[in-house]
Amino acid sequence: MALVNLFTGAPAPIAGRITRLAQDITKLAPHERTHRSIVRTFQINQLFDSLTLLQTLALTVPQHPARHRLPWSTASTPKSPPS
Protein backbone atom coordinates (compact mmCIF):
# COMPACT_ATOMS: atom_id res chain seq x y z
CA MET A 1 0.00 0.00 0.00
CA ALA A 2 2.87 2.39 0.72
CA LEU A 3 4.04 2.17 -2.89
CA VAL A 4 0.56 3.04 -4.17
CA ASN A 5 0.47 6.02 -1.80
CA LEU A 6 3.82 7.31 -3.06
CA PHE A 7 2.83 6.84 -6.69
CA THR A 8 -0.39 8.81 -6.20
CA GLY A 9 1.35 11.58 -4.27
CA ALA A 10 0.34 11.06 -0.66
CA PRO A 11 2.75 11.28 1.07
CA ALA A 12 5.64 12.85 -0.80
CA PRO A 13 8.77 10.67 -0.86
CA ILE A 14 11.62 11.52 1.51
CA ALA A 15 14.28 10.54 -1.04
CA GLY A 16 14.51 9.20 -4.57
CA ARG A 17 12.42 9.78 -7.69
CA ILE A 18 9.15 8.50 -9.05
CA THR A 19 8.92 8.25 -12.82
CA ARG A 20 6.07 7.32 -15.12
CA LEU A 21 6.61 6.90 -18.86
CA ALA A 22 10.11 8.36 -18.48
CA GLN A 23 8.76 11.55 -16.86
CA ASP A 24 9.67 12.56 -13.32
CA ILE A 25 6.45 12.96 -11.33
CA THR A 26 8.06 13.11 -7.89
CA LYS A 27 7.18 16.74 -7.17
CA LEU A 28 3.70 16.74 -8.72
CA ALA A 29 0.80 17.28 -6.34
CA PRO A 30 -1.92 14.60 -6.30
CA HIS A 31 -4.31 16.82 -8.29
CA GLU A 32 -1.60 17.35 -10.93
CA ARG A 33 -1.12 13.59 -11.23
CA THR A 34 -4.77 13.15 -12.16
CA HIS A 35 -4.03 14.94 -15.44
CA ARG A 36 -1.63 12.08 -16.14
CA SER A 37 -4.24 9.41 -15.32
CA ILE A 38 -2.73 8.61 -11.93
CA VAL A 39 -5.68 8.44 -9.57
CA ARG A 40 -6.50 6.70 -6.35
CA THR A 41 -10.05 5.83 -5.38
CA PHE A 42 -11.44 4.51 -2.15
CA GLN A 43 -14.06 1.80 -2.11
CA ILE A 44 -17.00 1.64 0.25
CA ASN A 45 -17.88 -2.03 0.15
CA GLN A 46 -20.63 -1.85 2.77
CA LEU A 47 -23.08 -0.58 0.15
CA PHE A 48 -23.60 -4.04 -1.32
CA ASP A 49 -22.80 -6.33 1.59
CA SER A 50 -25.81 -8.53 0.76
CA LEU A 51 -24.60 -9.17 -2.82
CA THR A 52 -22.04 -11.71 -3.97
CA LEU A 53 -18.88 -10.52 -5.69
CA LEU A 54 -20.25 -11.58 -9.08
CA GLN A 55 -23.51 -9.69 -8.50
CA THR A 56 -21.61 -6.54 -7.49
CA LEU A 57 -19.41 -6.72 -10.59
CA ALA A 58 -22.47 -7.25 -12.79
CA LEU A 59 -23.80 -3.88 -11.60
CA THR A 60 -20.81 -2.09 -13.12
CA VAL A 61 -21.12 -3.54 -16.62
CA PRO A 62 -24.03 -1.36 -17.84
CA GLN A 63 -22.19 1.72 -16.61
CA HIS A 64 -19.40 1.28 -19.19
CA PRO A 65 -20.83 1.08 -22.73
CA ALA A 66 -18.41 0.22 -25.53
CA ARG A 67 -18.01 3.83 -26.66
CA HIS A 68 -16.73 4.75 -23.17
CA ARG A 69 -13.96 2.22 -22.80
CA LEU A 70 -11.76 2.40 -19.76
CA PRO A 71 -8.26 3.80 -20.37
CA TRP A 72 -6.59 0.44 -19.76
CA SER A 73 -8.86 -1.39 -22.18
CA THR A 74 -7.08 -2.69 -25.27
CA ALA A 75 -10.22 -3.39 -27.28
CA SER A 76 -11.06 -0.96 -30.03
CA THR A 77 -14.24 1.07 -29.96
CA PRO A 78 -16.86 -0.45 -32.26
CA LYS A 79 -17.95 1.72 -35.14
CA SER A 80 -21.58 2.70 -35.61
CA PRO A 81 -23.34 1.05 -38.55
CA PRO A 82 -23.79 3.29 -41.59
CA SER A 83 -27.13 5.09 -41.67
Coordinates of N, CA and C in Angstrom, one line a residue, residues 16-83:
G16 N 14.7 9.9 -3.3 CA 14.5 9.2 -4.6 C 13.6 9.9 -5.5
R17 N 13.3 9.2 -6.6 CA 12.4 9.8 -7.7 C 11.3 8.8 -8.0
I18 N 10.2 9.3 -8.5 CA 9.1 8.5 -9.0 C 9.0 8.9 -10.5
T19 N 9.1 7.9 -11.4 CA 8.9 8.3 -12.8 C 7.8 7.4 -13.4
R20 N 7.1 8.0 -14.4 CA 6.1 7.3 -15.1 C 6.3 7.7 -16.6
L21 N 6.4 6.7 -17.4 CA 6.6 6.9 -18.9 C 7.8 7.8 -19.1
A22 N 8.9 7.6 -18.4 CA 10.1 8.4 -18.5 C 10.0 9.8 -18.1
Q23 N 8.9 10.2 -17.4 CA 8.8 11.6 -16.9 C 8.8 11.5 -15.3
D24 N 9.6 12.5 -14.8 CA 9.7 12.6 -13.3 C 8.4 13.2 -12.8
I25 N 7.7 12.4 -11.9 CA 6.4 13.0 -11.3 C 6.6 13.2 -9.8
T26 N 7.8 13.1 -9.3 CA 8.1 13.1 -7.9 C 7.5 14.3 -7.2
K27 N 7.6 15.5 -7.8 CA 7.2 16.7 -7.2 C 5.8 17.2 -7.6
L28 N 5.1 16.4 -8.3 CA 3.7 16.7 -8.7 C 2.7 16.5 -7.6
A29 N 1.8 17.4 -7.4 CA 0.8 17.3 -6.3 C -0.2 16.2 -6.8
P30 N -0.9 15.6 -5.9 CA -1.9 14.6 -6.3 C -2.9 15.1 -7.4
H31 N -3.4 16.3 -7.3 CA -4.3 16.8 -8.3 C -3.6 17.0 -9.6
E32 N -2.3 17.2 -9.7 CA -1.6 17.4 -10.9 C -1.4 16.0 -11.6
R33 N -1.3 15.0 -10.7 CA -1.1 13.6 -11.2 C -2.4 13.1 -11.9
T34 N -3.5 13.6 -11.5 CA -4.8 13.1 -12.2 C -4.8 13.5 -13.6
H35 N -4.1 14.6 -14.0 CA -4.0 14.9 -15.4 C -3.2 14.0 -16.2
R36 N -2.5 13.1 -15.5 CA -1.6 12.1 -16.1 C -2.2 10.7 -15.9
S37 N -3.5 10.7 -15.6 CA -4.2 9.4 -15.3 C -3.7 8.6 -14.2
I38 N -3.2 9.3 -13.1 CA -2.7 8.6 -11.9 C -3.7 9.0 -10.8
V39 N -4.6 8.1 -10.5 CA -5.7 8.4 -9.6 C -5.8 7.3 -8.6
R40 N -6.2 7.7 -7.4 CA -6.5 6.7 -6.3 C -8.0 6.9 -5.9
T41 N -8.7 5.8 -5.8 CA -10.0 5.8 -5.4 C -10.2 5.0 -4.1
F42 N -11.2 5.3 -3.4 CA -11.4 4.5 -2.2 C -12.8 3.8 -2.3
Q43 N -12.8 2.6 -1.9 CA -14.1 1.8 -2.1 C -14.8 1.7 -0.8
I44 N -16.1 1.8 -0.9 CA -17.0 1.6 0.3 C -17.8 0.4 0.0
N45 N -17.3 -0.7 0.5 CA -17.9 -2.0 0.1 C -19.1 -2.4 1.0
Q46 N -19.5 -1.6 2.0 CA -20.6 -1.8 2.8 C -21.9 -1.6 2.0
L47 N -21.9 -0.9 0.9 CA -23.1 -0.6 0.1 C -23.8 -1.8 -0.4
F48 N -23.0 -2.8 -0.7 CA -23.6 -4.0 -1.3 C -23.2 -5.3 -0.5
D49 N -23.2 -5.2 0.8 CA -22.8 -6.3 1.6 C -23.7 -7.6 1.5
S50 N -24.9 -7.4 0.9 CA -25.8 -8.5 0.8 C -25.6 -9.2 -0.6
L51 N -24.8 -8.6 -1.5 CA -24.6 -9.2 -2.8 C -23.3 -10.0 -2.9
T52 N -23.3 -11.0 -3.7 CA -22.0 -11.7 -4.0 C -21.1 -10.8 -4.8
L53 N -19.9 -11.2 -4.9 CA -18.9 -10.5 -5.7 C -19.3 -10.4 -7.1
L54 N -19.8 -11.6 -7.7 CA -20.3 -11.6 -9.1 C -21.4 -10.6 -9.3
Q55 N -22.4 -10.6 -8.4 CA -23.5 -9.7 -8.5 C -23.1 -8.2 -8.5
T56 N -22.1 -7.9 -7.6 CA -21.6 -6.5 -7.5 C -20.9 -6.1 -8.8
L57 N -20.1 -7.0 -9.3 CA -19.4 -6.7 -10.6 C -20.4 -6.6 -11.7
A58 N -21.5 -7.3 -11.7 CA -22.5 -7.2 -12.8 C -23.1 -5.9 -12.8
L59 N -23.2 -5.2 -11.7 CA -23.8 -3.9 -11.6 C -23.0 -2.9 -12.3
T60 N -21.7 -3.1 -12.5 CA -20.8 -2.1 -13.1 C -20.8 -2.2 -14.6
V61 N -21.2 -3.3 -15.2 CA -21.1 -3.5 -16.6 C -22.0 -2.6 -17.4
P62 N -23.2 -2.3 -17.1 CA -24.0 -1.4 -17.8 C -23.5 0.1 -17.8
Q63 N -22.7 0.4 -16.8 CA -22.2 1.7 -16.6 C -21.1 2.1 -17.6
H64 N -20.5 1.1 -18.3 CA -19.4 1.3 -19.2 C -19.7 0.8 -20.6
P65 N -20.5 1.5 -21.4 CA -20.8 1.1 -22.7 C -19.6 1.1 -23.6
A66 N -19.6 0.4 -24.7 CA -18.4 0.2 -25.5 C -17.8 1.5 -26.0
R67 N -18.6 2.6 -26.2 CA -18.0 3.8 -26.7 C -17.3 4.6 -25.5
H68 N -17.4 4.1 -24.3 CA -16.7 4.8 -23.2 C -15.8 3.7 -22.5
R69 N -14.9 3.2 -23.3 CA -14.0 2.2 -22.8 C -13.1 2.8 -21.7
L70 N -12.7 2.0 -20.8 CA -11.8 2.4 -19.8 C -10.4 2.6 -20.4
P71 N -9.6 3.5 -19.8 CA -8.3 3.8 -20.4 C -7.3 2.6 -20.5
W72 N -7.5 1.6 -19.7 CA -6.6 0.4 -19.8 C -7.1 -0.6 -20.7
S73 N -8.3 -0.4 -21.3 CA -8.9 -1.4 -22.2 C -8.1 -1.4 -23.5
T74 N -7.8 -2.6 -24.0 CA -7.1 -2.7 -25.3 C -8.0 -2.9 -26.4
A75 N -9.3 -3.1 -26.2 CA -10.2 -3.4 -27.3 C -10.5 -2.1 -28.0
S76 N -10.7 -2.2 -29.3 CA -11.1 -1.0 -30.0 C -12.5 -0.6 -29.9
T77 N -12.9 0.6 -30.1 CA -14.2 1.1 -30.0 C -15.0 0.6 -31.2
P78 N -16.1 0.0 -31.1 CA -16.9 -0.4 -32.3 C -17.4 0.8 -33.0
K79 N -17.4 0.6 -34.3 CA -18.0 1.7 -35.1 C -19.5 1.6 -35.3
S80 N -20.1 2.7 -35.4 CA -21.6 2.7 -35.6 C -21.9 2.2 -37.0
P81 N -23.0 1.5 -37.2 CA -23.3 1.0 -38.5 C -23.7 2.3 -39.4
P82 N -23.4 2.2 -40.7 CA -23.8 3.3 -41.6 C -25.3 3.5 -41.6
S83 N -25.7 4.8 -41.7 CA -27.1 5.1 -41.7 C -27.6 5.4 -43.1

